[in-house]
Each structure stands twice: as structure tokens, then as C-alpha cells.
PDB file of C-alpha atoms in Angstrom:
ATOM      1  CA  UNK E   1     -64.333  48.276  22.137  1.00  0.00           C
ATOM      2  CA  UNK E   2     -66.728  45.616  20.786  1.00  0.00           C
ATOM      3  CA  UNK E   3     -63.876  43.290  19.810  1.00  0.00           C
ATOM      4  CA  UNK E   4     -62.005  43.867  23.068  1.00  0.00           C
ATOM      5  CA  UNK E   5     -65.075  42.938  25.120  1.00  0.00           C
ATOM      6  CA  UNK E   6     -66.177  39.961  23.042  1.00  0.00           C
ATOM      7  CA  UNK E   7     -65.324  36.600  24.560  1.00  0.00           C
ATOM      8  CA  UNK E   8     -64.983  33.283  22.743  1.00  0.00           C
ATOM      9  CA  UNK E   9     -68.234  32.147  24.386  1.00  0.00           C
ATOM     10  CA  UNK E  10     -70.063  35.149  22.883  1.00  0.00           C
ATOM     11  CA  UNK E  11     -69.377  33.879  19.372  1.00  0.00           C
ATOM     12  CA  UNK E  12     -71.968  31.415  18.048  1.00  0.00           C
ATOM     13  CA  UNK E  13     -70.760  27.807  17.815  1.00  0.00           C
ATOM     14  CA  UNK E  14     -71.374  27.694  14.054  1.00  0.00           C
ATOM     15  CA  UNK E  15     -69.141  30.737  13.517  1.00  0.00           C
ATOM     16  CA  UNK E  16     -66.402  29.295  15.747  1.00  0.00           C
ATOM     17  CA  UNK E  17     -66.460  26.006  13.829  1.00  0.00           C
ATOM     18  CA  UNK E  18     -66.241  27.801  10.487  1.00  0.00           C
ATOM     19  CA  UNK E  19     -63.359  29.960  11.756  1.00  0.00           C
ATOM     20  CA  UNK E  20     -61.521  26.825  12.878  1.00  0.00           C
ATOM     21  CA  UNK E  21     -61.909  25.240   9.434  1.00  0.00           C
ATOM     22  CA  UNK E  22     -60.733  28.402   7.668  1.00  0.00           C
ATOM     23  CA  UNK E  23     -57.720  28.672   9.971  1.00  0.00           C
ATOM     24  CA  UNK E  24     -56.725  25.038   9.442  1.00  0.00           C
ATOM     25  CA  UNK E  25     -57.211  25.335   5.685  1.00  0.00           C
ATOM     26  CA  UNK E  26     -55.097  28.486   5.547  1.00  0.00           C
ATOM     27  CA  UNK E  27     -52.333  26.887   7.587  1.00  0.00           C
ATOM     28  CA  UNK E  28     -52.345  23.817   5.343  1.00  0.00           C
ATOM     29  CA  UNK E  29     -52.157  25.957   2.220  1.00  0.00           C
ATOM     30  CA  UNK E  30     -49.217  27.915   3.693  1.00  0.00           C
ATOM     31  CA  UNK E  31     -47.363  24.685   4.455  1.00  0.00           C
ATOM     32  CA  UNK E  32     -48.029  23.288   0.986  1.00  0.00           C
ATOM     33  CA  UNK E  33     -47.113  26.574  -0.694  1.00  0.00           C
ATOM     34  CA  UNK E  34     -43.876  26.793   1.253  1.00  0.00           C
ATOM     35  CA  UNK E  35     -42.720  23.667  -0.592  1.00  0.00           C
ATOM     36  CA  UNK E  36     -42.977  25.348  -3.999  1.00  0.00           C
ATOM     37  CA  UNK E  37     -39.440  25.836  -5.372  1.00  0.00           C
ATOM     38  CA  UNK E  38     -39.820  29.587  -5.817  1.00  0.00           C
ATOM     39  CA  UNK E  39     -41.119  30.056  -2.267  1.00  0.00           C
ATOM     40  CA  UNK E  40     -38.432  27.804  -0.777  1.00  0.00           C
ATOM     41  CA  UNK E  41     -35.787  29.826  -2.634  1.00  0.00           C
ATOM     42  CA  UNK E  42     -37.224  33.076  -1.287  1.00  0.00           C
ATOM     43  CA  UNK E  43     -37.341  31.741   2.286  1.00  0.00           C
ATOM     44  CA  UNK E  44     -33.748  30.560   1.907  1.00  0.00           C
ATOM     45  CA  UNK E  45     -32.683  33.960   0.537  1.00  0.00           C
ATOM     46  CA  UNK E  46     -34.082  35.705   3.623  1.00  0.00           C
ATOM     47  CA  UNK E  47     -32.292  33.253   5.906  1.00  0.00           C
ATOM     48  CA  UNK E  48     -33.124  33.210   9.593  1.00  0.00           C
ATOM     49  CA  UNK E  49     -32.732  36.439  11.493  1.00  0.00           C
ATOM     50  CA  UNK E  50     -33.100  35.407  15.113  1.00  0.00           C
ATOM     51  CA  UNK E  51     -34.410  32.875  17.570  1.00  0.00           C
ATOM     52  CA  UNK E  52     -37.199  35.240  18.583  1.00  0.00           C
ATOM     53  CA  UNK E  53     -39.943  37.009  16.728  1.00  0.00           C
ATOM     54  CA  UNK E  54     -42.355  35.091  14.510  1.00  0.00           C
ATOM     55  CA  UNK E  55     -42.345  31.726  12.790  1.00  0.00           C
ATOM     56  CA  UNK E  56     -41.973  31.237   9.058  1.00  0.00           C
ATOM     57  CA  UNK E  57     -43.968  28.089   8.312  1.00  0.00           C
ATOM     58  CA  UNK E  58     -41.585  26.590   5.802  1.00  0.00           C
ATOM     59  CA  UNK E  59     -39.297  23.605   5.925  1.00  0.00           C
ATOM     60  CA  UNK E  60     -37.374  23.941   9.166  1.00  0.00           C
ATOM     61  CA  UNK E  61     -39.804  26.467  10.697  1.00  0.00           C
ATOM     62  CA  UNK E  62     -37.439  29.423  10.810  1.00  0.00           C
ATOM     63  CA  UNK E  63     -37.781  32.371  13.143  1.00  0.00           C
ATOM     64  CA  UNK E  64     -37.768  35.900  11.772  1.00  0.00           C
ATOM     65  CA  UNK E  65     -38.968  39.370  12.576  1.00  0.00           C
ATOM     66  CA  UNK E  66     -42.792  39.570  12.404  1.00  0.00           C
ATOM     67  CA  UNK E  67     -42.896  41.617   9.174  1.00  0.00           C
ATOM     68  CA  UNK E  68     -40.663  39.242   7.250  1.00  0.00           C
ATOM     69  CA  UNK E  69     -42.443  36.180   8.660  1.00  0.00           C
ATOM     70  CA  UNK E  70     -45.812  37.628   7.628  1.00  0.00           C
ATOM     71  CA  UNK E  71     -44.476  38.379   4.148  1.00  0.00           C
ATOM     72  CA  UNK E  72     -43.015  34.901   3.633  1.00  0.00           C
ATOM     73  CA  UNK E  73     -46.037  33.116   5.112  1.00  0.00           C
ATOM     74  CA  UNK E  74     -48.356  35.243   2.987  1.00  0.00           C
ATOM     75  CA  UNK E  75     -46.413  34.438  -0.166  1.00  0.00           C
ATOM     76  CA  UNK E  76     -46.459  30.733   0.720  1.00  0.00           C
ATOM     77  CA  UNK E  77     -50.205  30.908   1.349  1.00  0.00           C
ATOM     78  CA  UNK E  78     -50.807  32.525  -1.997  1.00  0.00           C
ATOM     79  CA  UNK E  79     -48.393  30.350  -3.982  1.00  0.00           C
ATOM     80  CA  UNK E  80     -50.959  27.632  -4.683  1.00  0.00           C
ATOM     81  CA  UNK E  81     -54.250  29.053  -3.414  1.00  0.00           C
ATOM     82  CA  UNK E  82     -56.413  30.374  -6.249  1.00  0.00           C
ATOM     83  CA  UNK E  83     -53.624  29.830  -8.770  1.00  0.00           C
TER      84      UNK E  83
END
């Protein structure tokens, strides 16, 4: 209920700015990780399921079902982060 009723304006500016930086950093790490040979091979192995669903942020920005896209994006995000 709290989350559903909270608006963007209710969130302090400092928290919004930090969230923006974390989001951009995470996206950048996913894009960089997607270029790792092992991640690119995995993305290629899964192919592209459909034109709808969710985006896999790898070379070519493929569309896939949300579960597979989350898996592949998560692997790409972890491929270089903290390694």
C-alpha cells in the first residue's frame, strides 16, 4: 500500500539522484558485460524468441520472454561487476 501510494515527488531529491546513478551504472555494466565472449555465446544460444516481451540488452537488442531476458541481462550485469 505504501509503495502503491508513493509518488515520485514524495521521494527526496537526494534519493532520486542516487537511484538514477545506480540505474545508469547498472545499465552500463549490463551493456559492457554483454560483450564478454561467454555472455555473447549464451545470448546467441538462446536466440530471439519473439518481437514482443522484454529486451535483452546485448548486441542487437533482442526481444525475448521476460524470464529469459531477465536471466540474460542479469548474467551480463554480473559478468564483469565485482569479478
